[in-house]
Amino acid sequence: MGLSSRMAGLSRGMRAFLLVDLVLVLALVVVAAVVLSGALRSTGPRDTGSDVDPAPSASLSGQASTPTPTATGAGLASFTTQLRNIACTMSDEGVTCTIADKTFVPPGAEACTGTIGHVVVAGAEGVDTPCVDGPAPAKAAPDVPVLEYGSTSTVGGWTCTSATNGVTCVEDASGTGFRLARAELVAIG
């Protein structure tokens, strides 16, 4: 089922919600790309290819680094993981997450002429990975709060949990949602 036929099955309000979320996520990606433009490559934590930050509280020189906003959850509307590879926006209607670096191939990739799998949207209609025009998103900006590993954030009827193996977001009432990590996207429920 193509994106246009899936979108046609959504209510007008849900389509508007998804469109606004997508625009906001893409705007965040553009701002992050402009702000970071290479800064993470020269001063950020070493990317080991996993979702684990090798030294979250020290700079490469061993000196204490400038603290990043962190949180233990309880209602962050927007957050990122410790490596800033996954960033999510939560609302009463659902969750939208982006992933900068991924190795999995999402369903529907062969039909997408843009990028697919870098944006995951969960809402009343289920989980979707829209085909998006343009490049993959950049890692989250330094001012986006970090949801520490083992912590959760709940907004509306949705709960997201950050862990070393990715981010899991589920609708509290139904238990449906997804787990997103560099190596895979798994539908839940």
PDB file of C-alpha atoms in Angstrom:
ATOM      1  CA  MET A   1       0.000   0.000   0.000  1.00  0.00           C
ATOM      2  CA  GLY A   2       1.557   3.311  -1.089  1.00  0.00           C
ATOM      3  CA  LEU A   3       1.870   6.433   1.031  1.00  0.00           C
ATOM      4  CA  SER A   4      -0.829   8.268  -0.930  1.00  0.00           C
ATOM      5  CA  SER A   5      -3.350   5.468  -0.407  1.00  0.00           C
ATOM      6  CA  ARG A   6      -2.429   5.261   3.300  1.00  0.00           C
ATOM      7  CA  MET A   7      -2.810   9.043   3.615  1.00  0.00           C
ATOM      8  CA  ALA A   8      -6.199   8.924   1.874  1.00  0.00           C
ATOM      9  CA  GLY A   9      -7.450   6.539   4.564  1.00  0.00           C
ATOM     10  CA  LEU A  10      -6.563   8.957   7.359  1.00  0.00           C
ATOM     11  CA  SER A  11      -8.929  11.574   8.693  1.00  0.00           C
ATOM     12  CA  ARG A  12      -8.314  15.178   7.681  1.00  0.00           C
ATOM     13  CA  GLY A  13      -7.178  16.037  11.218  1.00  0.00           C
ATOM     14  CA  MET A  14      -4.715  13.153  11.339  1.00  0.00           C
ATOM     15  CA  ARG A  15      -3.287  14.093   7.924  1.00  0.00           C
ATOM     16  CA  ALA A  16      -2.832  17.664   9.164  1.00  0.00           C
ATOM     17  CA  PHE A  17      -1.165  16.392  12.359  1.00  0.00           C
ATOM     18  CA  LEU A  18       1.231  14.181  10.398  1.00  0.00           C
ATOM     19  CA  LEU A  19       2.040  16.963   7.947  1.00  0.00           C
ATOM     20  CA  VAL A  20       2.732  19.477  10.739  1.00  0.00           C
ATOM     21  CA  ASP A  21       4.896  16.920  12.595  1.00  0.00           C
ATOM     22  CA  LEU A  22       6.825  16.145   9.420  1.00  0.00           C
ATOM     23  CA  VAL A  23       7.428  19.845   8.718  1.00  0.00           C
ATOM     24  CA  LEU A  24       8.566  20.426  12.314  1.00  0.00           C
ATOM     25  CA  VAL A  25      10.917  17.445  12.213  1.00  0.00           C
ATOM     26  CA  LEU A  26      12.391  18.547   8.893  1.00  0.00           C
ATOM     27  CA  ALA A  27      12.820  22.104  10.239  1.00  0.00           C
ATOM     28  CA  LEU A  28      14.621  20.678  13.287  1.00  0.00           C
ATOM     29  CA  VAL A  29      16.858  18.672  10.978  1.00  0.00           C
ATOM     30  CA  VAL A  30      17.748  21.732   8.878  1.00  0.00           C
ATOM     31  CA  VAL A  31      18.499  23.834  11.971  1.00  0.00           C
ATOM     32  CA  ALA A  32      20.588  21.021  13.454  1.00  0.00           C
ATOM     33  CA  ALA A  33      22.530  20.611  10.201  1.00  0.00           C
ATOM     34  CA  VAL A  34      23.299  24.334  10.049  1.00  0.00           C
ATOM     35  CA  VAL A  35      24.275  24.562  13.725  1.00  0.00           C
ATOM     36  CA  LEU A  36      26.352  21.407  13.801  1.00  0.00           C
ATOM     37  CA  SER A  37      27.923  21.570  10.305  1.00  0.00           C
ATOM     38  CA  GLY A  38      30.841  19.414  11.201  1.00  0.00           C
ATOM     39  CA  ALA A  39      31.124  20.228  14.913  1.00  0.00           C
ATOM     40  CA  LEU A  40      30.306  16.672  16.002  1.00  0.00           C
ATOM     41  CA  ARG A  41      32.959  15.219  13.712  1.00  0.00           C
ATOM     42  CA  SER A  42      35.735  17.185  15.392  1.00  0.00           C
ATOM     43  CA  THR A  43      34.590  17.477  19.021  1.00  0.00           C
ATOM     44  CA  GLY A  44      31.704  15.078  19.645  1.00  0.00           C
ATOM     45  CA  PRO A  45      31.766  11.629  21.147  1.00  0.00           C
ATOM     46  CA  ARG A  46      33.331   8.896  19.049  1.00  0.00           C
ATOM     47  CA  ASP A  47      30.642   7.027  17.087  1.00  0.00           C
ATOM     48  CA  THR A  48      31.237   3.332  17.659  1.00  0.00           C
ATOM     49  CA  GLY A  49      28.355   2.172  15.480  1.00  0.00           C
ATOM     50  CA  SER A  50      26.217   1.182  18.459  1.00  0.00           C
ATOM     51  CA  ASP A  51      23.618   3.089  20.414  1.00  0.00           C
ATOM     52  CA  VAL A  52      25.926   3.334  23.443  1.00  0.00           C
ATOM     53  CA  ASP A  53      27.806   6.563  24.166  1.00  0.00           C
ATOM     54  CA  PRO A  54      31.377   5.589  25.118  1.00  0.00           C
ATOM     55  CA  ALA A  55      32.034   8.704  27.248  1.00  0.00           C
ATOM     56  CA  PRO A  56      28.890  10.731  27.856  1.00  0.00           C
ATOM     57  CA  SER A  57      30.320  12.986  30.577  1.00  0.00           C
ATOM     58  CA  ALA A  58      33.859  13.744  29.440  1.00  0.00           C
ATOM     59  CA  SER A  59      35.360  15.413  26.403  1.00  0.00           C
ATOM     60  CA  LEU A  60      37.930  13.694  24.217  1.00  0.00           C
ATOM     61  CA  SER A  61      40.707  15.482  26.122  1.00  0.00           C
ATOM     62  CA  GLY A  62      39.516  13.986  29.429  1.00  0.00           C
ATOM     63  CA  GLN A  63      38.339  17.330  30.769  1.00  0.00           C
ATOM     64  CA  ALA A  64      34.746  17.775  31.912  1.00  0.00           C
ATOM     65  CA  SER A  65      32.577  18.884  29.015  1.00  0.00           C
ATOM     66  CA  THR A  66      29.818  21.467  28.978  1.00  0.00           C
ATOM     67  CA  PRO A  67      26.709  19.735  30.302  1.00  0.00           C
ATOM     68  CA  THR A  68      23.934  18.896  27.870  1.00  0.00           C
ATOM     69  CA  PRO A  69      20.316  19.163  28.934  1.00  0.00           C
ATOM     70  CA  THR A  70      19.345  15.743  30.264  1.00  0.00           C
ATOM     71  CA  ALA A  71      16.138  14.358  31.651  1.00  0.00           C
ATOM     72  CA  THR A  72      14.761  11.336  33.371  1.00  0.00           C
ATOM     73  CA  GLY A  73      11.446  11.601  31.546  1.00  0.00           C
ATOM     74  CA  ALA A  74       7.949  12.287  32.858  1.00  0.00           C
ATOM     75  CA  GLY A  75       6.702  14.332  29.942  1.00  0.00           C
ATOM     76  CA  LEU A  76       9.358  15.582  27.554  1.00  0.00           C
ATOM     77  CA  ALA A  77       7.554  16.649  24.379  1.00  0.00           C
ATOM     78  CA  SER A  78      10.861  16.442  22.468  1.00  0.00           C
ATOM     79  CA  PHE A  79      13.992  14.481  23.300  1.00  0.00           C
ATOM     80  CA  THR A  80      17.029  12.767  21.815  1.00  0.00           C
ATOM     81  CA  THR A  81      19.143   9.766  22.772  1.00  0.00           C
ATOM     82  CA  GLN A  82      22.609  10.118  24.288  1.00  0.00           C
ATOM     83  CA  LEU A  83      24.351   9.796  20.914  1.00  0.00           C
ATOM     84  CA  ARG A  84      21.754  12.176  19.369  1.00  0.00           C
ATOM     85  CA  ASN A  85      21.147   9.704  16.524  1.00  0.00           C
ATOM     86  CA  ILE A  86      17.426   9.335  17.357  1.00  0.00           C
ATOM     87  CA  ALA A  87      15.212  12.339  18.134  1.00  0.00           C
ATOM     88  CA  CYS A  88      11.500  12.156  18.964  1.00  0.00           C
ATOM     89  CA  THR A  89       8.571  14.550  19.288  1.00  0.00           C
ATOM     90  CA  MET A  90       5.586  13.402  21.354  1.00  0.00           C
ATOM     91  CA  SER A  91       2.026  14.751  21.509  1.00  0.00           C
ATOM     92  CA  ASP A  92      -1.414  13.565  22.602  1.00  0.00           C
ATOM     93  CA  GLU A  93      -1.984  12.255  19.054  1.00  0.00           C
ATOM     94  CA  GLY A  94       1.220  10.250  18.632  1.00  0.00           C
ATOM     95  CA  VAL A  95       4.990  10.154  18.267  1.00  0.00           C
ATOM     96  CA  THR A  96       7.326  11.122  15.427  1.00  0.00           C
ATOM     97  CA  CYS A  97      10.954   9.990  15.603  1.00  0.00           C
ATOM     98  CA  THR A  98      13.850  10.608  13.226  1.00  0.00           C
ATOM     99  CA  ILE A  99      17.047   8.593  12.971  1.00  0.00           C
ATOM    100  CA  ALA A 100      20.137  10.099  11.346  1.00  0.00           C
ATOM    101  CA  ASP A 101      22.210   6.946  10.837  1.00  0.00           C
ATOM    102  CA  LYS A 102      20.534   3.594  10.205  1.00  0.00           C
ATOM    103  CA  THR A 103      21.571   0.272   8.717  1.00  0.00           C
ATOM    104  CA  PHE A 104      18.143  -1.378   8.306  1.00  0.00           C
ATOM    105  CA  VAL A 105      16.105  -1.354   5.087  1.00  0.00           C
ATOM    106  CA  PRO A 106      12.470  -0.467   5.844  1.00  0.00           C
ATOM    107  CA  PRO A 107       9.476  -1.972   4.063  1.00  0.00           C
ATOM    108  CA  GLY A 108       8.509  -0.003   0.964  1.00  0.00           C
ATOM    109  CA  ALA A 109      12.071   1.172   0.266  1.00  0.00           C
ATOM    110  CA  GLU A 110      11.951  -0.064  -3.328  1.00  0.00           C
ATOM    111  CA  ALA A 111       9.000   2.239  -4.129  1.00  0.00           C
ATOM    112  CA  CYS A 112      10.469   5.373  -2.488  1.00  0.00           C
ATOM    113  CA  THR A 113      12.327   7.881  -4.668  1.00  0.00           C
ATOM    114  CA  GLY A 114      13.453   9.947  -1.645  1.00  0.00           C
ATOM    115  CA  THR A 115      14.577   8.671   1.748  1.00  0.00           C
ATOM    116  CA  ILE A 116      12.603   6.173   3.808  1.00  0.00           C
ATOM    117  CA  GLY A 117      13.090   4.793   7.293  1.00  0.00           C
ATOM    118  CA  HIS A 118      14.640   7.953   8.712  1.00  0.00           C
ATOM    119  CA  VAL A 119      11.214   9.181   9.895  1.00  0.00           C
ATOM    120  CA  VAL A 120       8.831   6.959  11.877  1.00  0.00           C
ATOM    121  CA  VAL A 121       5.317   8.163  12.743  1.00  0.00           C
ATOM    122  CA  ALA A 122       3.002   6.407  15.224  1.00  0.00           C
ATOM    123  CA  GLY A 123      -0.577   7.517  15.765  1.00  0.00           C
ATOM    124  CA  ALA A 124      -4.157   6.319  15.914  1.00  0.00           C
ATOM    125  CA  GLU A 125      -3.778   4.751  12.461  1.00  0.00           C
ATOM    126  CA  GLY A 126      -0.693   2.714  13.372  1.00  0.00           C
ATOM    127  CA  VAL A 127       3.002   3.040  12.531  1.00  0.00           C
ATOM    128  CA  ASP A 128       4.250   4.470   9.230  1.00  0.00           C
ATOM    129  CA  THR A 129       7.625   5.195   7.642  1.00  0.00           C
ATOM    130  CA  PRO A 130       6.847   7.918   5.091  1.00  0.00           C
ATOM    131  CA  CYS A 131       8.916   8.395   1.950  1.00  0.00           C
ATOM    132  CA  VAL A 132      10.447  11.857   2.374  1.00  0.00           C
ATOM    133  CA  ASP A 133      11.997  14.069  -0.296  1.00  0.00           C
ATOM    134  CA  GLY A 134      15.479  15.263   0.538  1.00  0.00           C
ATOM    135  CA  PRO A 135      18.431  13.948   2.491  1.00  0.00           C
ATOM    136  CA  ALA A 136      18.405  11.949   5.709  1.00  0.00           C
ATOM    137  CA  PRO A 137      18.140  14.033   8.888  1.00  0.00           C
ATOM    138  CA  ALA A 138      21.205  15.125  10.849  1.00  0.00           C
ATOM    139  CA  LYS A 139      21.824  14.187  14.468  1.00  0.00           C
ATOM    140  CA  ALA A 140      19.883  16.222  17.048  1.00  0.00           C
ATOM    141  CA  ALA A 141      21.139  19.671  18.017  1.00  0.00           C
ATOM    142  CA  PRO A 142      22.979  20.163  21.340  1.00  0.00           C
ATOM    143  CA  ASP A 143      20.030  22.032  22.889  1.00  0.00           C
ATOM    144  CA  VAL A 144      17.586  19.104  22.506  1.00  0.00           C
ATOM    145  CA  PRO A 145      17.110  17.423  25.917  1.00  0.00           C
ATOM    146  CA  VAL A 146      18.620  13.942  26.248  1.00  0.00           C
ATOM    147  CA  LEU A 147      16.373  11.165  27.543  1.00  0.00           C
ATOM    148  CA  GLU A 148      18.888   9.122  29.541  1.00  0.00           C
ATOM    149  CA  TYR A 149      19.125   5.373  28.937  1.00  0.00           C
ATOM    150  CA  GLY A 150      16.585   3.553  31.110  1.00  0.00           C
ATOM    151  CA  SER A 151      14.347   6.622  31.358  1.00  0.00           C
ATOM    152  CA  THR A 152      10.856   7.145  29.967  1.00  0.00           C
ATOM    153  CA  SER A 153       8.800  10.092  28.794  1.00  0.00           C
ATOM    154  CA  THR A 154       5.002  10.016  28.746  1.00  0.00           C
ATOM    155  CA  VAL A 155       2.882  12.542  26.848  1.00  0.00           C
ATOM    156  CA  GLY A 156      -0.834  12.012  26.394  1.00  0.00           C
ATOM    157  CA  GLY A 157      -1.396   8.304  25.952  1.00  0.00           C
ATOM    158  CA  TRP A 158       2.110   7.588  24.621  1.00  0.00           C
ATOM    159  CA  THR A 159       5.250   6.428  26.435  1.00  0.00           C
ATOM    160  CA  CYS A 160       8.776   6.330  24.986  1.00  0.00           C
ATOM    161  CA  THR A 161      11.701   4.575  26.687  1.00  0.00           C
ATOM    162  CA  SER A 162      15.358   5.214  25.853  1.00  0.00           C
ATOM    163  CA  ALA A 163      17.761   2.279  26.102  1.00  0.00           C
ATOM    164  CA  THR A 164      21.171   1.274  24.778  1.00  0.00           C
ATOM    165  CA  ASN A 165      19.374  -0.795  22.123  1.00  0.00           C
ATOM    166  CA  GLY A 166      17.227   2.097  20.824  1.00  0.00           C
ATOM    167  CA  VAL A 167      14.003   3.914  21.598  1.00  0.00           C
ATOM    168  CA  THR A 168      10.697   2.132  22.192  1.00  0.00           C
ATOM    169  CA  CYS A 169       7.466   4.138  21.881  1.00  0.00           C
ATOM    170  CA  VAL A 170       4.049   2.615  22.598  1.00  0.00           C
ATOM    171  CA  GLU A 171       0.477   3.753  22.993  1.00  0.00           C
ATOM    172  CA  ASP A 172      -0.363   3.075  26.639  1.00  0.00           C
ATOM    173  CA  ALA A 173      -3.944   1.835  26.013  1.00  0.00           C
ATOM    174  CA  SER A 174      -3.207  -0.629  23.196  1.00  0.00           C
ATOM    175  CA  GLY A 175       0.487  -1.434  23.654  1.00  0.00           C
ATOM    176  CA  THR A 176       1.107  -0.871  19.937  1.00  0.00           C
ATOM    177  CA  GLY A 177       4.058   1.120  18.692  1.00  0.00           C
ATOM    178  CA  PHE A 178       7.644   0.569  17.580  1.00  0.00           C
ATOM    179  CA  ARG A 179      11.257   0.122  18.619  1.00  0.00           C
ATOM    180  CA  LEU A 180      13.757   2.141  16.594  1.00  0.00           C
ATOM    181  CA  ALA A 181      17.503   1.493  16.592  1.00  0.00           C
ATOM    182  CA  ARG A 182      20.381   1.938  14.176  1.00  0.00           C
ATOM    183  CA  ALA A 183      20.076  -1.717  13.092  1.00  0.00           C
ATOM    184  CA  GLU A 184      16.290  -2.166  13.004  1.00  0.00           C
ATOM    185  CA  LEU A 185      12.763  -0.853  13.153  1.00  0.00           C
ATOM    186  CA  VAL A 186      10.363  -3.273  14.858  1.00  0.00           C
ATOM    187  CA  ALA A 187       6.586  -2.870  14.989  1.00  0.00           C
ATOM    188  CA  ILE A 188       5.062  -3.710  18.386  1.00  0.00           C
ATOM    189  CA  GLY A 189       1.567  -5.050  18.923  1.00  0.00           C
TER     190      GLY A 189
END
